[in-house]
Short mmCIF file of C-alpha atoms and ligand atoms in Angstrom, two decimals:
data_model
loop_
_atom_site.label_atom_id
_atom_site.label_comp_id
_atom_site.label_asym_id
_atom_site.label_seq_id
_atom_site.Cartn_x
_atom_site.Cartn_y
_atom_site.Cartn_z
CA UNK J 1 -32.09 18.60 -6.95
CA UNK J 2 -30.02 15.47 -6.66
CA UNK J 3 -27.04 14.67 -8.85
CA UNK J 4 -27.85 10.98 -8.64
CA UNK J 5 -27.52 9.45 -12.10
CA UNK J 6 -30.60 8.26 -13.95
CA UNK J 7 -30.85 4.58 -13.16
CA UNK J 8 -34.44 3.87 -12.27
CA UNK J 9 -37.36 3.14 -14.56
CA UNK J 10 -39.22 5.94 -16.28
CA UNK J 11 -41.99 7.52 -14.22
CA UNK J 12 -45.24 6.21 -15.72
CA UNK J 13 -47.00 8.62 -18.03
CA UNK J 14 -50.03 10.36 -16.54
CA UNK J 15 -52.35 9.82 -19.46
CA UNK J 16 -55.09 12.22 -18.18
CA UNK J 17 -52.52 15.03 -18.46
CA UNK J 18 -52.30 14.35 -22.22
CA UNK J 19 -54.87 14.78 -24.99
CA UNK J 20 -57.55 12.13 -25.35
CA UNK J 21 -56.76 9.86 -28.32
CA UNK J 22 -60.38 9.83 -29.52
CA UNK J 23 -62.17 13.15 -29.97
CA UNK J 24 -65.02 13.46 -32.51
CA UNK J 25 -64.49 17.23 -32.73
CA UNK J 26 -61.09 16.43 -34.26
CA UNK J 27 -62.46 14.18 -36.95
CA UNK J 28 -59.25 12.49 -38.12
CA UNK J 29 -58.73 11.11 -34.61
CA UNK J 30 -61.89 9.00 -34.95
CA UNK J 31 -60.47 6.26 -37.23
CA UNK J 32 -56.91 6.64 -35.95
CA UNK J 33 -57.38 6.15 -32.19
CA UNK J 34 -56.90 2.69 -30.65
CA UNK J 35 -60.00 1.37 -28.87
CA UNK J 36 -58.17 -1.11 -26.66
CA UNK J 37 -56.42 0.04 -23.50
CA UNK J 38 -52.64 0.38 -23.73
CA UNK J 39 -50.55 -2.45 -22.28
CA UNK J 40 -48.87 -0.95 -19.20
CA UNK J 41 -45.62 -2.25 -17.78
CA UNK J 42 -42.54 -0.89 -16.04
CA UNK J 43 -40.06 0.50 -18.55
CA UNK J 44 -37.17 -1.67 -19.79
CA UNK J 45 -33.80 -0.78 -21.34
CA UNK J 46 -35.60 -0.51 -24.70
CA UNK J 47 -37.43 2.59 -23.40
CA UNK J 48 -34.75 3.84 -20.99
CA UNK J 49 -32.04 4.13 -23.64
CA UNK J 50 -32.40 6.31 -26.69
CA UNK J 51 -30.59 7.92 -29.59
CA UNK J 52 -28.13 10.72 -28.82
CA UNK J 53 -27.10 13.37 -31.29
CA UNK J 54 -23.87 15.33 -31.22
CA UNK J 55 -23.06 18.95 -31.95
CA UNK J 56 -21.47 17.90 -35.24
CA UNK J 57 -25.01 17.34 -36.53
CA UNK J 58 -26.05 20.95 -36.11
CA UNK J 59 -25.22 23.59 -38.73
CA UNK J 60 -24.70 27.25 -37.77
CA UNK J 61 -28.08 28.39 -39.17
CA UNK J 62 -30.12 25.35 -38.16
CA UNK J 63 -31.87 27.25 -35.36
CA UNK J 64 -32.41 30.39 -37.46
CA UNK J 65 -35.51 29.93 -39.60
CA UNK J 66 -35.28 33.53 -40.79
CA UNK J 67 -32.07 32.74 -42.66
CA UNK J 68 -31.76 28.96 -43.08
CA UNK J 69 -33.78 28.89 -46.32
CA UNK J 70 -32.87 32.38 -47.57
CA UNK J 71 -32.43 31.67 -51.25
CA UNK J 72 -31.29 35.09 -52.41
CA UNK J 73 -29.89 36.20 -49.07
CA UNK J 74 -33.12 37.93 -48.07
CA UNK J 75 -34.55 37.10 -44.67
CA UNK J 76 -37.96 35.46 -44.33
CA UNK J 77 -41.01 37.74 -44.31
CA UNK J 78 -42.88 38.14 -41.04
CA UNK J 79 -42.77 39.34 -37.48
CA UNK J 80 -39.38 38.40 -36.08
CA UNK J 81 -39.50 36.39 -32.85
CA UNK J 82 -37.13 34.56 -30.55
CA UNK J 83 -38.54 31.29 -29.21
CA UNK J 84 -36.59 30.12 -26.19
CA UNK J 85 -36.90 28.00 -23.08
CA UNK J 86 -35.58 25.10 -21.08
CA UNK J 87 -36.08 21.38 -21.30
CA UNK J 88 -36.45 19.76 -17.87
CA UNK J 89 -37.54 16.36 -16.65
CA UNK J 90 -40.24 15.64 -14.08
CA UNK J 91 -37.57 15.71 -11.36
CA UNK J 92 -36.93 19.35 -12.40
CA UNK J 93 -33.49 18.50 -13.68
CA UNK J 94 -32.28 20.08 -16.93
CA UNK J 95 -32.10 17.81 -19.98
CA UNK J 96 -28.82 18.88 -21.62
CA UNK J 97 -27.64 18.16 -25.18
CA UNK J 98 -30.97 16.89 -26.43
CA UNK J 99 -32.28 17.46 -29.94
CA UNK J 100 -35.24 19.77 -30.59
CA UNK J 101 -36.78 20.10 -34.04
CA UNK J 102 -39.46 22.62 -34.98
CA UNK J 103 -41.65 23.19 -38.03
CA UNK J 104 -44.23 25.82 -38.82
CA UNK J 105 -46.27 27.69 -41.41
CA UNK J 106 -45.00 30.94 -42.88
CA UNK J 107 -46.31 34.38 -41.90
CA UNK J 108 -49.32 33.89 -44.18
CA UNK J 109 -50.24 30.55 -42.61
CA UNK J 110 -48.95 28.26 -45.36
CA UNK J 111 -46.55 25.33 -45.07
CA UNK J 112 -43.92 24.58 -47.67
CA UNK J 113 -45.42 21.13 -48.30
CA UNK J 114 -46.83 19.58 -51.47
CA UNK J 115 -50.12 18.86 -49.72
CA UNK J 116 -50.66 22.43 -48.48
CA UNK J 117 -52.47 24.36 -51.21
CA UNK J 118 -53.89 27.15 -49.02
CA UNK J 119 -54.20 30.33 -51.07
CA UNK J 120 -51.71 32.29 -48.95
CA UNK J 121 -48.44 32.64 -50.88
CA UNK J 122 -45.24 30.76 -50.20
CA UNK J 123 -42.32 32.89 -49.05
CA UNK J 124 -39.38 31.99 -51.32
CA UNK J 125 -37.01 32.59 -48.41
CA UNK J 126 -38.81 30.55 -45.76
CA UNK J 127 -38.54 26.77 -45.45
CA UNK J 128 -40.22 26.36 -42.07
CA UNK J 129 -38.00 23.90 -40.21
CA UNK J 130 -35.19 24.23 -37.69
CA UNK J 131 -33.32 22.24 -35.09
CA UNK J 132 -30.94 22.70 -32.19
CA UNK J 133 -29.46 20.95 -29.17
CA UNK J 134 -30.11 22.15 -25.65
CA UNK J 135 -27.02 23.44 -23.87
CA UNK J 136 -25.62 22.03 -20.63
CA UNK J 137 -28.42 23.76 -18.67
CA UNK J 138 -31.18 22.44 -20.91
CA UNK J 139 -31.67 25.84 -22.61
CA UNK J 140 -32.48 26.29 -26.29
CA UNK J 141 -33.46 29.09 -28.67
CA UNK J 142 -34.74 29.59 -32.19
CA UNK J 143 -34.98 32.75 -34.24
CA UNK J 144 -38.00 32.61 -36.52
CA UNK J 145 -41.05 34.52 -37.70
CA UNK J 146 -44.48 34.36 -36.14
CA UNK J 147 -46.49 31.76 -38.08
CA UNK J 148 -49.87 32.78 -39.42
CA UNK J 149 -53.14 31.15 -38.40
CA UNK J 150 -54.60 28.93 -41.12
CA UNK J 151 -57.89 27.24 -42.00
CA UNK J 152 -58.10 23.46 -42.16
CA UNK J 153 -60.72 20.96 -43.25
CA UNK J 154 -62.45 19.66 -40.13
CA UNK J 155 -65.69 21.31 -39.06
CA UNK J 156 -67.07 23.91 -41.46
CA UNK J 157 -64.87 26.82 -40.39
CA UNK J 158 -61.98 25.62 -38.26
CA UNK J 159 -58.77 27.63 -38.01
CA UNK J 160 -55.56 26.62 -36.34
CA UNK J 161 -54.25 29.22 -33.89
CA UNK J 162 -50.73 30.45 -34.54
CA UNK J 163 -48.48 27.56 -33.51
CA UNK J 164 -45.06 26.03 -33.84
CA UNK J 165 -44.69 22.23 -33.87
CA UNK J 166 -41.92 20.89 -31.60
CA UNK J 167 -40.28 17.47 -31.45
CA UNK J 168 -38.07 16.58 -28.45
CA UNK J 169 -35.98 13.46 -27.88
CA UNK J 170 -34.75 13.53 -24.28
CA UNK J 171 -32.28 10.80 -23.42
CA UNK J 172 -34.68 7.83 -23.42
CA UNK J 173 -36.83 6.60 -26.29
CA UNK J 174 -39.70 6.49 -23.79
CA UNK J 175 -39.42 10.29 -23.32
CA UNK J 176 -40.12 10.97 -26.99
CA UNK J 177 -42.58 13.84 -27.35
CA UNK J 178 -44.12 15.96 -30.10
CA UNK J 179 -46.21 18.96 -29.11
CA UNK J 180 -47.17 22.47 -30.26
CA UNK J 181 -46.46 25.92 -28.89
CA UNK J 182 -49.27 28.50 -28.97
CA UNK J 183 -48.96 32.25 -28.46
CA UNK J 184 -50.29 34.26 -25.54
CA UNK J 185 -53.45 36.16 -26.37
CA UNK J 186 -54.48 34.26 -29.51
CA UNK J 187 -58.32 34.05 -29.51
CA UNK J 188 -58.22 31.03 -31.83
CA UNK J 189 -56.76 28.77 -29.10
CA UNK J 190 -60.19 28.65 -27.41
CA UNK J 191 -61.82 27.63 -30.68
CA UNK J 192 -59.32 25.00 -31.77
CA UNK J 193 -60.47 21.36 -31.63
CA UNK J 194 -56.87 20.13 -31.65
CA UNK J 195 -55.97 22.26 -28.62
CA UNK J 196 -59.23 21.05 -27.07
CA UNK J 197 -58.12 17.41 -27.22
CA UNK J 198 -56.29 18.33 -23.99
CA UNK J 199 -59.05 18.16 -21.38
CA UNK J 200 -57.06 19.45 -18.39
CA UNK J 201 -57.19 23.24 -18.75
CA UNK J 202 -54.00 23.72 -16.74
CA UNK J 203 -52.20 21.43 -19.17
CA UNK J 204 -53.37 23.37 -22.23
CA UNK J 205 -52.18 26.57 -20.57
CA UNK J 206 -48.70 25.05 -20.47
CA UNK J 207 -48.59 25.08 -24.26
CA UNK J 208 -49.29 28.82 -24.43
CA UNK J 209 -46.01 30.73 -24.53
CA UNK J 210 -46.00 34.13 -22.78
CA UNK J 211 -44.55 37.21 -24.40
CA UNK J 212 -41.12 37.66 -22.80
CA UNK J 213 -40.02 41.27 -23.13
CA UNK J 214 -36.90 40.54 -21.07
CA UNK J 215 -35.57 38.52 -23.99
CA UNK J 216 -36.95 40.74 -26.74
CA UNK J 217 -34.28 42.74 -28.54
CA UNK J 218 -35.10 46.40 -29.18
CA UNK J 219 -35.56 47.27 -32.86
CA UNK J 220 -35.07 43.59 -33.77
CA UNK J 221 -37.38 40.89 -32.38
CA UNK J 222 -39.97 39.98 -29.76
CA UNK J 223 -39.51 36.88 -27.60
CA UNK J 224 -41.71 34.04 -26.37
CA UNK J 225 -40.73 31.60 -23.65
CA UNK J 226 -41.61 27.94 -23.94
CA UNK J 227 -40.39 25.46 -21.32
CA UNK J 228 -40.80 21.74 -21.90
CA UNK J 229 -41.00 18.98 -19.28
CA UNK J 230 -40.17 15.42 -20.31
CA UNK J 231 -40.78 12.23 -18.35
CA UNK J 232 -38.36 11.69 -15.48
CA UNK J 233 -36.88 8.54 -14.04
CA UNK J 234 -37.56 7.21 -10.59
CA UNK J 235 -34.96 8.35 -8.08
CA UNK J 236 -34.02 5.66 -5.60
CA UNK J 237 -31.32 4.86 -3.11
CA UNK J 238 -32.02 1.21 -3.72
CA UNK J 239 -31.80 0.91 -7.51
CA UNK J 240 -29.16 -1.51 -8.76
CA UNK J 241 -27.31 -0.63 -11.91
CA UNK J 242 -28.62 -2.83 -14.67
CA UNK J 243 -26.17 -4.99 -16.55
CA UNK J 244 -25.86 -3.88 -20.14
CA UNK J 245 -26.92 -0.24 -19.66
CA UNK N 1 -53.12 21.09 2.91
CA UNK N 2 -50.02 18.97 2.56
CA UNK N 3 -46.50 19.74 1.47
CA UNK N 4 -46.03 20.03 -2.28
CA UNK N 5 -44.09 17.30 -4.05
CA UNK N 6 -40.85 18.16 -5.84
CA UNK N 7 -42.21 16.87 -9.09
CA UNK N 8 -43.23 18.51 -12.35
CA UNK N 9 -45.88 17.28 -14.76
CA UNK N 10 -44.92 16.25 -18.26
CA UNK N 11 -45.74 18.71 -21.06
CA UNK N 12 -48.83 17.46 -22.90
CA UNK N 13 -48.51 16.00 -26.38
CA UNK N 14 -50.21 17.40 -29.47
CA UNK N 15 -50.68 15.74 -32.83
CA UNK N 16 -47.69 15.84 -35.17
CA UNK N 17 -50.15 16.94 -37.86
CA UNK N 18 -50.00 16.39 -41.62
CA UNK N 19 -46.73 18.25 -42.12
CA UNK N 20 -44.50 16.44 -39.60
CA UNK N 21 -42.24 15.53 -42.53
CA UNK N 22 -41.19 19.18 -42.93
CA UNK N 23 -39.73 19.21 -39.44
CA UNK N 24 -38.36 15.69 -39.15
CA UNK N 25 -37.50 14.51 -42.67
CA UNK N 26 -37.42 17.70 -44.76
CA UNK N 27 -35.66 16.21 -47.79
CA UNK N 28 -38.34 13.51 -47.97
CA UNK N 29 -40.92 16.32 -47.73
CA UNK N 30 -39.45 18.09 -50.74
CA UNK N 31 -37.31 20.58 -48.81
CA UNK N 32 -33.77 19.49 -49.66
CA UNK N 33 -30.85 21.66 -48.68
CA UNK N 34 -31.89 22.84 -45.24
CA UNK N 35 -29.81 20.05 -43.69
CA UNK N 36 -27.13 17.93 -45.42
CA UNK N 37 -29.42 14.89 -45.06
CA UNK N 38 -32.47 13.74 -43.15
CA UNK N 39 -31.92 12.43 -39.63
CA UNK N 40 -32.12 8.67 -39.04
CA UNK N 41 -31.98 7.55 -42.68
CA UNK N 42 -30.59 4.18 -41.57
CA UNK N 43 -30.11 2.49 -38.17
CA UNK N 44 -26.98 0.71 -39.44
CA UNK N 45 -23.79 1.41 -41.35
CA UNK N 46 -22.62 -1.02 -44.03
CA UNK N 47 -20.36 -3.08 -41.80
CA UNK N 48 -22.91 -3.86 -39.07
CA UNK N 49 -22.48 -7.32 -37.55
CA UNK N 50 -25.40 -9.72 -37.77
CA UNK N 51 -28.24 -10.59 -40.10
CA UNK N 52 -29.48 -7.72 -42.27
CA UNK N 53 -33.26 -7.81 -42.52
CA UNK N 54 -35.99 -5.84 -44.24
CA UNK N 55 -39.37 -5.24 -42.64
CA UNK N 56 -42.22 -3.98 -44.80
CA UNK N 57 -45.66 -2.94 -43.67
CA UNK N 58 -48.35 -0.32 -43.46
CA UNK N 59 -50.11 1.73 -40.78
CA UNK N 60 -53.81 0.96 -41.22
CA UNK N 61 -56.71 2.95 -39.79
CA UNK N 62 -60.07 1.73 -38.47
CA UNK N 63 -61.57 1.67 -41.96
CA UNK N 64 -58.80 -0.53 -43.38
CA UNK N 65 -57.10 2.35 -45.18
CA UNK N 66 -53.29 2.57 -45.11
CA UNK N 67 -52.13 5.96 -43.83
CA UNK N 68 -50.10 7.94 -46.37
CA UNK N 69 -48.94 10.52 -43.85
CA UNK N 70 -47.59 8.44 -40.93
CA UNK N 71 -44.05 8.86 -39.67
CA UNK N 72 -42.39 6.10 -37.66
CA UNK N 73 -39.27 5.99 -35.54
CA UNK N 74 -37.53 2.79 -34.52
CA UNK N 75 -35.02 2.11 -31.76
CA UNK N 76 -33.14 -1.12 -31.20
CA UNK N 77 -29.90 -2.68 -29.96
CA UNK N 78 -27.22 -4.36 -32.07
CA UNK N 79 -27.12 -8.05 -32.93
CA UNK N 80 -25.72 -8.80 -29.47
CA UNK N 81 -28.49 -6.89 -27.67
CA UNK N 82 -26.38 -3.83 -26.82
CA UNK N 83 -27.73 -0.33 -27.33
CA UNK N 84 -25.60 2.47 -28.78
CA UNK N 85 -23.68 4.09 -25.95
CA UNK N 86 -22.80 0.78 -24.32
CA UNK N 87 -18.99 0.44 -24.36
CA UNK N 88 -19.09 -2.82 -26.30
CA UNK N 89 -21.92 -1.91 -28.67
CA UNK N 90 -21.35 -2.40 -32.40
CA UNK N 91 -20.19 1.04 -33.61
CA UNK N 92 -21.92 0.40 -36.94
CA UNK N 93 -25.35 0.29 -35.27
CA UNK N 94 -26.88 3.63 -34.29
CA UNK N 95 -30.12 1.76 -33.62
CA UNK N 96 -32.32 4.72 -34.57
CA UNK N 97 -34.29 5.07 -37.79
CA UNK N 98 -36.96 7.38 -39.12
CA UNK N 99 -39.17 6.29 -41.98
CA UNK N 100 -42.46 7.31 -43.47
CA UNK N 101 -45.35 5.68 -45.22
CA UNK N 102 -45.07 6.03 -48.99
CA UNK N 103 -47.35 8.83 -50.16
CA UNK N 104 -48.85 6.64 -52.90
CA UNK N 105 -48.92 3.10 -51.49
CA UNK N 106 -48.79 3.72 -47.74
CA UNK N 107 -46.05 1.10 -47.40
CA UNK N 108 -43.00 1.61 -45.20
CA UNK N 109 -39.71 -0.26 -45.25
CA UNK N 110 -37.19 -0.65 -42.44
CA UNK N 111 -33.82 -2.14 -43.38
CA UNK N 112 -31.79 -2.95 -40.31
CA UNK N 113 -29.83 -5.59 -38.41
CA UNK N 114 -31.80 -8.18 -36.50
CA UNK N 115 -31.56 -7.15 -32.84
CA UNK N 116 -30.31 -9.42 -30.07
CA UNK N 117 -32.14 -10.24 -26.85
CA UNK N 118 -31.99 -7.58 -24.10
CA UNK N 119 -31.84 -8.09 -20.35
CA UNK N 120 -34.84 -7.07 -18.30
CA UNK N 121 -34.54 -5.27 -14.96
CA UNK N 122 -35.31 -8.41 -12.98
CA UNK N 123 -32.47 -10.25 -14.74
CA UNK N 124 -34.59 -12.18 -17.24
CA UNK N 125 -34.26 -11.69 -20.98
CA UNK N 126 -36.60 -9.98 -23.40
CA UNK N 127 -37.01 -11.66 -26.77
CA UNK N 128 -35.40 -9.75 -29.67
CA UNK N 129 -37.54 -6.78 -30.63
CA UNK N 130 -37.51 -3.33 -32.22
CA UNK N 131 -39.33 -0.46 -30.49
CA UNK N 132 -41.55 1.72 -32.66
CA UNK N 133 -43.08 5.15 -32.15
CA UNK N 134 -45.80 6.21 -34.59
CA UNK N 135 -47.06 9.75 -35.19
CA UNK N 136 -49.45 11.23 -37.73
CA UNK N 137 -52.33 13.62 -38.18
CA UNK N 138 -55.19 12.40 -35.97
CA UNK N 139 -52.84 10.69 -33.50
CA UNK N 140 -52.90 12.97 -30.46
CA UNK N 141 -50.10 11.25 -28.58
CA UNK N 142 -47.44 9.13 -30.28
CA UNK N 143 -48.20 5.41 -30.24
CA UNK N 144 -45.58 2.97 -28.95
CA UNK N 145 -45.38 -0.65 -29.99
CA UNK N 146 -42.78 -3.35 -30.68
CA UNK N 147 -41.82 -5.66 -33.52
CA UNK N 148 -41.00 -9.21 -32.44
CA UNK N 149 -40.05 -11.95 -34.91
CA UNK N 150 -41.89 -15.19 -35.61
CA UNK N 151 -38.62 -17.10 -36.10
CA UNK N 152 -37.33 -16.24 -32.60
CA UNK N 153 -38.22 -17.82 -29.28
CA UNK N 154 -40.77 -15.42 -27.83
CA UNK N 155 -42.07 -17.80 -25.17
CA UNK N 156 -40.38 -16.16 -22.16
CA UNK N 157 -40.73 -12.52 -23.13
CA UNK N 158 -42.11 -10.60 -20.13
CA UNK N 159 -44.08 -8.09 -22.21
CA UNK N 160 -45.73 -10.64 -24.48
CA UNK N 161 -46.55 -12.70 -21.40
CA UNK N 162 -48.65 -9.84 -20.04
CA UNK N 163 -51.05 -9.83 -22.97
CA UNK N 164 -54.11 -11.53 -21.56
CA UNK N 165 -55.90 -12.12 -24.86
CA UNK N 166 -53.43 -14.49 -26.48
CA UNK N 167 -54.55 -13.89 -30.10
CA UNK N 168 -53.49 -10.25 -29.68
CA UNK N 169 -49.86 -11.36 -29.19
CA UNK N 170 -49.77 -12.01 -32.94
CA UNK N 171 -50.20 -8.29 -33.62
CA UNK N 172 -46.64 -7.73 -32.33
CA UNK N 173 -44.97 -10.50 -34.31
CA UNK N 174 -43.46 -9.86 -37.74
CA UNK N 175 -44.19 -12.64 -40.22
CA UNK N 176 -41.32 -14.06 -42.23
CA UNK N 177 -41.97 -13.69 -45.95
CA UNK N 178 -38.55 -14.78 -47.26
CA UNK N 179 -34.87 -14.91 -46.40
CA UNK N 180 -34.31 -11.83 -44.22
CA UNK N 181 -37.74 -10.45 -45.19
CA UNK N 182 -40.61 -9.73 -42.81
CA UNK N 183 -44.09 -8.21 -42.93
CA UNK N 184 -45.38 -6.11 -40.03
CA UNK N 185 -48.62 -4.14 -40.27
CA UNK N 186 -49.78 -1.72 -37.62
CA UNK N 187 -53.55 -1.60 -37.15
CA UNK N 188 -54.60 1.51 -35.27
CA UNK N 189 -58.15 0.34 -34.61
CA UNK N 190 -60.67 -2.36 -35.34
CA UNK N 191 -60.15 -6.03 -36.14
CA UNK N 192 -56.64 -7.12 -35.30
CA UNK N 193 -55.87 -3.83 -33.52
CA UNK N 194 -52.18 -3.72 -32.64
CA UNK N 195 -51.22 -3.87 -28.97
CA UNK N 196 -49.94 -0.41 -28.09
CA UNK N 197 -47.69 0.09 -25.11
CA UNK N 198 -47.48 2.30 -22.04
CA UNK N 199 -43.99 1.67 -20.66
FE1 FE B 301 -49.59 23.03 -38.02
#
């Protein structure tokens, strides 16, 4: 791809490739979804700039959820996995040095959160959050445990598939994205009303991470690969550099 | 068939869910010690140039109930309209803040420097504003909006000018409640629904 710097406006979001805001099967979305259409306009410097975070922010265990909350030095309980992938933009260019944050339930399906009173036990050595910066090629990795599925109050017997929540910044505030990674082969994905808010099947498939035995480490951990694509910026020979950017 | 385009499709969003605080503001969520401090505690350092202001508000659902579990991010330039990263930007203004609705009252507070006007691509100016991004359980893709200020000249702002139903412009304008104090509520749905943006 081109090495042309990012100067143009953000490529408009393709809303049909995203979940619908209003979905009665996901009951909380009913009172929380705007009814009016969004106001669409070409992006401005307010969306094209964004916060940047440096390597000084990141501690040595921040991307190791097995050890970053280990109170007595014991690792977290659960099936050890490596979650890894690349962050690209829509022009297929890597997004280097961008912040990723993840959070997840423990192996029993419970979050370390005051509002989560599911009867599965807390793991004293598992906090459930991590963060990292992508490298110069847009690559990232986390070492963690496979989160458990958990029930949630929605329809009478709804269960969330195993998932890891992911927050990505990119380099523009207009690229900001939060999504979830699911695991290949989980039968609960098909039954999940939150996954089903994405109506384009091919788009839901993109949230399902395949088992990646090439990155698994014998006698240590399995691996799952999860690539992320953020909005790109329009490439143009004719774009003028904007004063003040 | 035609040639394929060299373009990828953006990864779809999913709701941030009820426990977004664990991942984004863990100390606030009762998980201190994982990181030295939560990210984006303040958009300014003490010595920021300009007027220091406080904006208070709530994120309100279609029934009139203030969300207790919303998380908001804000992004803005310094008092001269320069974003962090610009060579002349105020080094005391990071411009980024993360804040959450209070778990009891639903109120949020943003203490920051009043932003300056920012140039638009066509050379015109945008009235001073702060960009917001709102996530919560039940919000399937983060909602973008802006805070403008009632004591600024908003008459030539290109975004506000595009709002056809003029009464809706008011949903983007923070009301002055005192010296350096503003109120800005975000209504997700129903009467007075906030104008949300697709930029
Ligand atoms: Fe979850």
